[in-house]
CSV table of C-alpha atoms in Angstrom, one decimal:
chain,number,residue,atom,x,y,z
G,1,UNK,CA,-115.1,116.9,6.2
G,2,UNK,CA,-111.5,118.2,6.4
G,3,UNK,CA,-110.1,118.6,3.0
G,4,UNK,CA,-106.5,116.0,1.9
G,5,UNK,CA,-103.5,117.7,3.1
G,6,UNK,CA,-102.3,116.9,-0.4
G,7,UNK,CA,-103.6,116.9,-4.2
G,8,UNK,CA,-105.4,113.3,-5.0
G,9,UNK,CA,-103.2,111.3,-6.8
G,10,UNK,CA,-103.9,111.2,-10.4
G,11,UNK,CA,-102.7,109.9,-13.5
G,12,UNK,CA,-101.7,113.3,-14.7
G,13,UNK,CA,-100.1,114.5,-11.3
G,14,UNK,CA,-97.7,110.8,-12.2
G,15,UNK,CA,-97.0,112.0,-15.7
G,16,UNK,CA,-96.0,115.7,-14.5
G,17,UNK,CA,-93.5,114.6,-11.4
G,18,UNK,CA,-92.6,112.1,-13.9
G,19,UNK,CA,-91.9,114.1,-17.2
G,20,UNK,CA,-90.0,117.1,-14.7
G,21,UNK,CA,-87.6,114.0,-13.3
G,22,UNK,CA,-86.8,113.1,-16.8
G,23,UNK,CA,-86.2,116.5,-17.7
G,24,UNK,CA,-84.0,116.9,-14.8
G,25,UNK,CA,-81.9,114.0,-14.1
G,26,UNK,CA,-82.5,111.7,-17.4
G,27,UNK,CA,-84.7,108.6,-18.3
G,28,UNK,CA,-82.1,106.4,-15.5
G,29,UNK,CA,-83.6,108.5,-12.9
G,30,UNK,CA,-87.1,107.2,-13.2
G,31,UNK,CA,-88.2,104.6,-10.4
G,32,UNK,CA,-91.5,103.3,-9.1
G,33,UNK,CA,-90.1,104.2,-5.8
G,34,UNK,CA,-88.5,107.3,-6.5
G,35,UNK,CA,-91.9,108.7,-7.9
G,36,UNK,CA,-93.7,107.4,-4.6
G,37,UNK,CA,-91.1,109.9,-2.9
G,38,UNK,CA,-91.6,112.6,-5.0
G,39,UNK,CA,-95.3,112.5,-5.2
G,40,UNK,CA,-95.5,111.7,-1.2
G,41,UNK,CA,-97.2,108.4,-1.5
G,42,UNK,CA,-96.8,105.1,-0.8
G,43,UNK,CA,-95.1,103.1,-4.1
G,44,UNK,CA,-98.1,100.2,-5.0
G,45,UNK,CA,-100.5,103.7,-5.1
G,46,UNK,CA,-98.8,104.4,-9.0
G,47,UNK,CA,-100.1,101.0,-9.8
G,48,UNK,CA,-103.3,101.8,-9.6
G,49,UNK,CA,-102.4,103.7,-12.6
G,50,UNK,CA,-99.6,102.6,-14.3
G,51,UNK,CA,-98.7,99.0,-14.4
G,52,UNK,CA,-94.8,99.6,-15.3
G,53,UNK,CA,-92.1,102.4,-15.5
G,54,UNK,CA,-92.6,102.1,-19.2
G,55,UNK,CA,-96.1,102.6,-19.5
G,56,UNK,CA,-95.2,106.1,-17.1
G,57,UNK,CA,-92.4,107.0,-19.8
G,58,UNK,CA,-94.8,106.4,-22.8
G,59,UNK,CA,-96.8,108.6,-21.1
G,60,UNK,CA,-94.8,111.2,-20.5
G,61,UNK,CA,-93.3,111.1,-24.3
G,62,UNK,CA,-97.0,111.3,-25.5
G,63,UNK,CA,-97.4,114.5,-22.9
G,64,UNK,CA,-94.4,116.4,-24.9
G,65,UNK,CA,-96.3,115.3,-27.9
G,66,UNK,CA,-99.3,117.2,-26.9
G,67,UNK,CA,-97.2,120.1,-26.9
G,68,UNK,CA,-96.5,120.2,-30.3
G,69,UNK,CA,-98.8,122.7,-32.5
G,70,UNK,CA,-101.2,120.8,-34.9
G,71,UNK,CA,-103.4,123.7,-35.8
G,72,UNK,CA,-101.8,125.3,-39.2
G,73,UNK,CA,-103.3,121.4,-40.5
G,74,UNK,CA,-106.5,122.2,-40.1
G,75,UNK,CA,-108.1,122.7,-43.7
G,76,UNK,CA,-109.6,125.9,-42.8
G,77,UNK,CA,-106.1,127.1,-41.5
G,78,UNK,CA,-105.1,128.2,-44.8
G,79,UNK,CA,-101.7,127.3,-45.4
G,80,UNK,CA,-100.1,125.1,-48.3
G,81,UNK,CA,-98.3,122.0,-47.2
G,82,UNK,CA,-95.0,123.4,-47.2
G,83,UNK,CA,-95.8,125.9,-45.7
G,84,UNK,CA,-97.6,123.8,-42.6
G,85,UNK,CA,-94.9,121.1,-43.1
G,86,UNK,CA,-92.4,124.0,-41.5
G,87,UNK,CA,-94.6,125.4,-39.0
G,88,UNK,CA,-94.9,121.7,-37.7
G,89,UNK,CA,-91.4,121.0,-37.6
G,90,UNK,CA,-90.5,124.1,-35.6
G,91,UNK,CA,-93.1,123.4,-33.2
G,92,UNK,CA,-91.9,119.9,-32.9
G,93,UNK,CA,-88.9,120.6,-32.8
G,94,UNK,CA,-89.6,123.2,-30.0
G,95,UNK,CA,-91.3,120.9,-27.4
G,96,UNK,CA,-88.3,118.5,-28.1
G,97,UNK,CA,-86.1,121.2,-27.0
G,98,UNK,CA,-87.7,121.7,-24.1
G,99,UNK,CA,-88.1,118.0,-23.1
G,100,UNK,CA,-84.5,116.2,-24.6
G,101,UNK,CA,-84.0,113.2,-22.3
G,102,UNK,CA,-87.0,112.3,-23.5
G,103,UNK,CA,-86.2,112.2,-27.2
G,104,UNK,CA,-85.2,108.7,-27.4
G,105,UNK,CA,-88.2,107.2,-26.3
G,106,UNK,CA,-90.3,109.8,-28.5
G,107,UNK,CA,-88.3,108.4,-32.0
G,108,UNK,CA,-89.2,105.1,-31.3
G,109,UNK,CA,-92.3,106.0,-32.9
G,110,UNK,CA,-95.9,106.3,-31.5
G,111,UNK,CA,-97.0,103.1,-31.2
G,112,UNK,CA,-100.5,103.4,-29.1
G,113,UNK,CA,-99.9,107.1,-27.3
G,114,UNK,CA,-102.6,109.4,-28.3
G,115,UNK,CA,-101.5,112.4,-28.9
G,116,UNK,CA,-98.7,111.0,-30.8
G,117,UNK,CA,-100.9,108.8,-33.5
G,118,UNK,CA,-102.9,112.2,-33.2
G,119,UNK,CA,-99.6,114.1,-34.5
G,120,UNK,CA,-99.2,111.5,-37.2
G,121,UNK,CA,-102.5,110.9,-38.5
G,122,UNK,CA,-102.7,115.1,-38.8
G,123,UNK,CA,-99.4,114.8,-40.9
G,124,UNK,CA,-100.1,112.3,-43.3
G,125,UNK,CA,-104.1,113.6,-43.6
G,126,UNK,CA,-103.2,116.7,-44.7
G,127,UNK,CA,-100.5,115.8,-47.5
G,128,UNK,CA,-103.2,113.4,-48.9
G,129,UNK,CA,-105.4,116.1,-49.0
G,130,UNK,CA,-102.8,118.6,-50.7
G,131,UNK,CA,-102.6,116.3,-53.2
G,132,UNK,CA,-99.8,113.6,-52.4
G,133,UNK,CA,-100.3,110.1,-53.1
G,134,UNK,CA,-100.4,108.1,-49.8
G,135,UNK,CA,-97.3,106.2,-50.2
G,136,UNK,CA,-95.6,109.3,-50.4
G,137,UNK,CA,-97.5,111.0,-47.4
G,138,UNK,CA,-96.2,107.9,-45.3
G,139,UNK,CA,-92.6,109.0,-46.8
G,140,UNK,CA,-92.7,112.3,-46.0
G,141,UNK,CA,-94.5,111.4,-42.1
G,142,UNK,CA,-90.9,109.3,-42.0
G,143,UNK,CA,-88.4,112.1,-43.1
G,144,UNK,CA,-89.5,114.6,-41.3
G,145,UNK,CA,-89.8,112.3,-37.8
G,146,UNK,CA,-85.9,111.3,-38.7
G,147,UNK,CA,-85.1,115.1,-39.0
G,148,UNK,CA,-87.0,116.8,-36.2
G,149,UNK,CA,-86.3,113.9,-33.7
G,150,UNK,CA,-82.3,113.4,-35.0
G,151,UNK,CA,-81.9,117.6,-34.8
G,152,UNK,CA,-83.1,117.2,-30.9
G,153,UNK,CA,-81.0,114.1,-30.0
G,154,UNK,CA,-77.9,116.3,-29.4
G,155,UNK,CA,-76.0,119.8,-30.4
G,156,UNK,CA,-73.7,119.5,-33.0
G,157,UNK,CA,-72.3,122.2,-31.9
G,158,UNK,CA,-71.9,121.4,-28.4
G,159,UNK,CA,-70.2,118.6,-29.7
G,160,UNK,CA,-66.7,120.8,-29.6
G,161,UNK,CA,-65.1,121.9,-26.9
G,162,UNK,CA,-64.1,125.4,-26.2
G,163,UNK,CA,-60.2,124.6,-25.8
G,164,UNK,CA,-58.2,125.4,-28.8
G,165,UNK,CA,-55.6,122.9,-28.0
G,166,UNK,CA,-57.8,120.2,-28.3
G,167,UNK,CA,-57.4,121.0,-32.1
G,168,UNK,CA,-54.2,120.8,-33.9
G,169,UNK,CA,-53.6,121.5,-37.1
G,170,UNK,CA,-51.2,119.2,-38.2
G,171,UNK,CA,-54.3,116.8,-37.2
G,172,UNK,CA,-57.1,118.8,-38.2
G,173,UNK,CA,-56.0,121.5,-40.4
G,174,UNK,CA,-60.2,122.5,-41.0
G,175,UNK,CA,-60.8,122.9,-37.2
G,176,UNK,CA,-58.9,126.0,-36.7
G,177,UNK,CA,-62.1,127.5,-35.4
G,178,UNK,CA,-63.9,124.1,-33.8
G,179,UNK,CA,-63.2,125.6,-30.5
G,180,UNK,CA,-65.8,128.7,-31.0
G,181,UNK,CA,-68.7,126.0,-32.0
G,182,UNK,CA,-69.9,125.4,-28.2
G,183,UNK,CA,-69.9,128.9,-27.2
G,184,UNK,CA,-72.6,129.7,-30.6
G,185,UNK,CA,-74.4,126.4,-29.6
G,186,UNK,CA,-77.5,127.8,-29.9
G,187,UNK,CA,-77.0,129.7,-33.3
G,188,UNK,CA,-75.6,127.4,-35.0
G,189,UNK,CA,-77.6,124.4,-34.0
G,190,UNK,CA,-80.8,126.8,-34.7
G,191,UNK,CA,-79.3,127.7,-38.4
G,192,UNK,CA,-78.3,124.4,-39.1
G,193,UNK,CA,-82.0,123.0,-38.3
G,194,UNK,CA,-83.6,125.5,-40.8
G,195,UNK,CA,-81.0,125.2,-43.3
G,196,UNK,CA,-81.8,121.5,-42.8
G,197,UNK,CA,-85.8,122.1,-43.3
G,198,UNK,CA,-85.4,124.4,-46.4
G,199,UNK,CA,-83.2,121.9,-48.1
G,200,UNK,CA,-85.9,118.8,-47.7
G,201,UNK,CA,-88.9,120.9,-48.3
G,202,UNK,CA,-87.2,122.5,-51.2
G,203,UNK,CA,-86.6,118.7,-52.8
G,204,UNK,CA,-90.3,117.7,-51.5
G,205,UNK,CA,-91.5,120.7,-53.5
G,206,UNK,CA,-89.5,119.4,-57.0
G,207,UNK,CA,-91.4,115.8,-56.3
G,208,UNK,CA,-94.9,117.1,-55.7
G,209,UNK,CA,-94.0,119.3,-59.3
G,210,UNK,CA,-93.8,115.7,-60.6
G,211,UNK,CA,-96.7,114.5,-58.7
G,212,UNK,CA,-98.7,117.3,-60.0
G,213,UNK,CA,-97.4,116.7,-63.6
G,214,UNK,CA,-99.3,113.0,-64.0
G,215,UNK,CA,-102.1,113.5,-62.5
């Protein structure tokens, strides 16, 4: 028998077209029918797995969340909770980097995606198990979702442009040097994040002294 001129179509080979059409041209850019094109086949073949351009976007958001490392909270990893809290962070923060357009549909939470519930159920396990009451787990799940997801929504940096006229001082007499922000985008917006993490992990470590205390 002669072998397809081209790969079966699969759930996965949907996500992939899927998750590189976001990551070139934005969440807008994402059709039933454009897919088809892409992926050579006719448009009612996707429904045979995917009922809705949603359910394909969910999927791709839970495909970036496979991304992210999981492994330092693993109990025979061997590191403390701040120290795994960080390691997350920077890998979640990492995948988001690589995936932006993507980002809003990832802070909308994880809902029934796999690997996401899979990202948040490691989370919250391991800071009950290092010691945190749950309540506070759930807390700390929250923050760090609103930092890691918030730092990948856009550049502060890039946020300036690279004209000093744009800036004048009898307007803005702080920005003097705004104009040099876009050019460092990547710097800054990299030193700002872990200046960021080491100033809520720094407060998290004063609560769970207090945690500790009473029990």
């Amino acid at each position: 028998m002669a072998r397809p001129r081209k790969p079966l179509l699969s759930r996965d080979r949907i996500v992939t077209a899927a998750r590189s059409l976001v990551d070139a041209e934005g969440l807008a850019a994402v059709s039933t029918r454009r897919l088809a094109a892409e992926l050579g086949v006719s448009g009612p073949s996707l429904y045979n797995h995917f009922r809705t351009k949603d359910q394909i976007l969910e999927a791709v958001a839970d495909s970036v969340s496979a991304q992210v490392d999981l492994s330092m909270f693993d109990p025979a990893d061997g590191r403390d909770w701040r120290t795994a809290l960080h390691d997350w962070a920077t890998s979640y923060r990492a995948a988001l980097l690589d995936h932006p357009n993507i980002v809003p549909v990832l802070a909308q939470g994880p809902g029934r995606r796999p690997a996401g519930l899979r990202l948040a159920d490691a989370v919250f396990g391991s800071m009950v198990d290092a010691g945190w009451p749950p309540a506070q787990a759930t807390s700390i799940g929250a923050l760090m979702r609103y930092f890691v997801t918030g730092s990948a929504l856009g550049s502060f940096a890039g946020g300036f442009v690279d004209d000093e006229t744009a800036y004048d001082p009898a307007d803005y007499p702080h920005l003097g040097q705004a104009h040099l922000l876009a050019d460092r985008q990547e710097l800054i917006d990299e030193r700002a994040f872990e200046t960021g993490l080491r100033a809520l992990l720094d407060g998290l470590t004063l609560q769970y002294e207090r945690v500790a205390a009473v029990r």
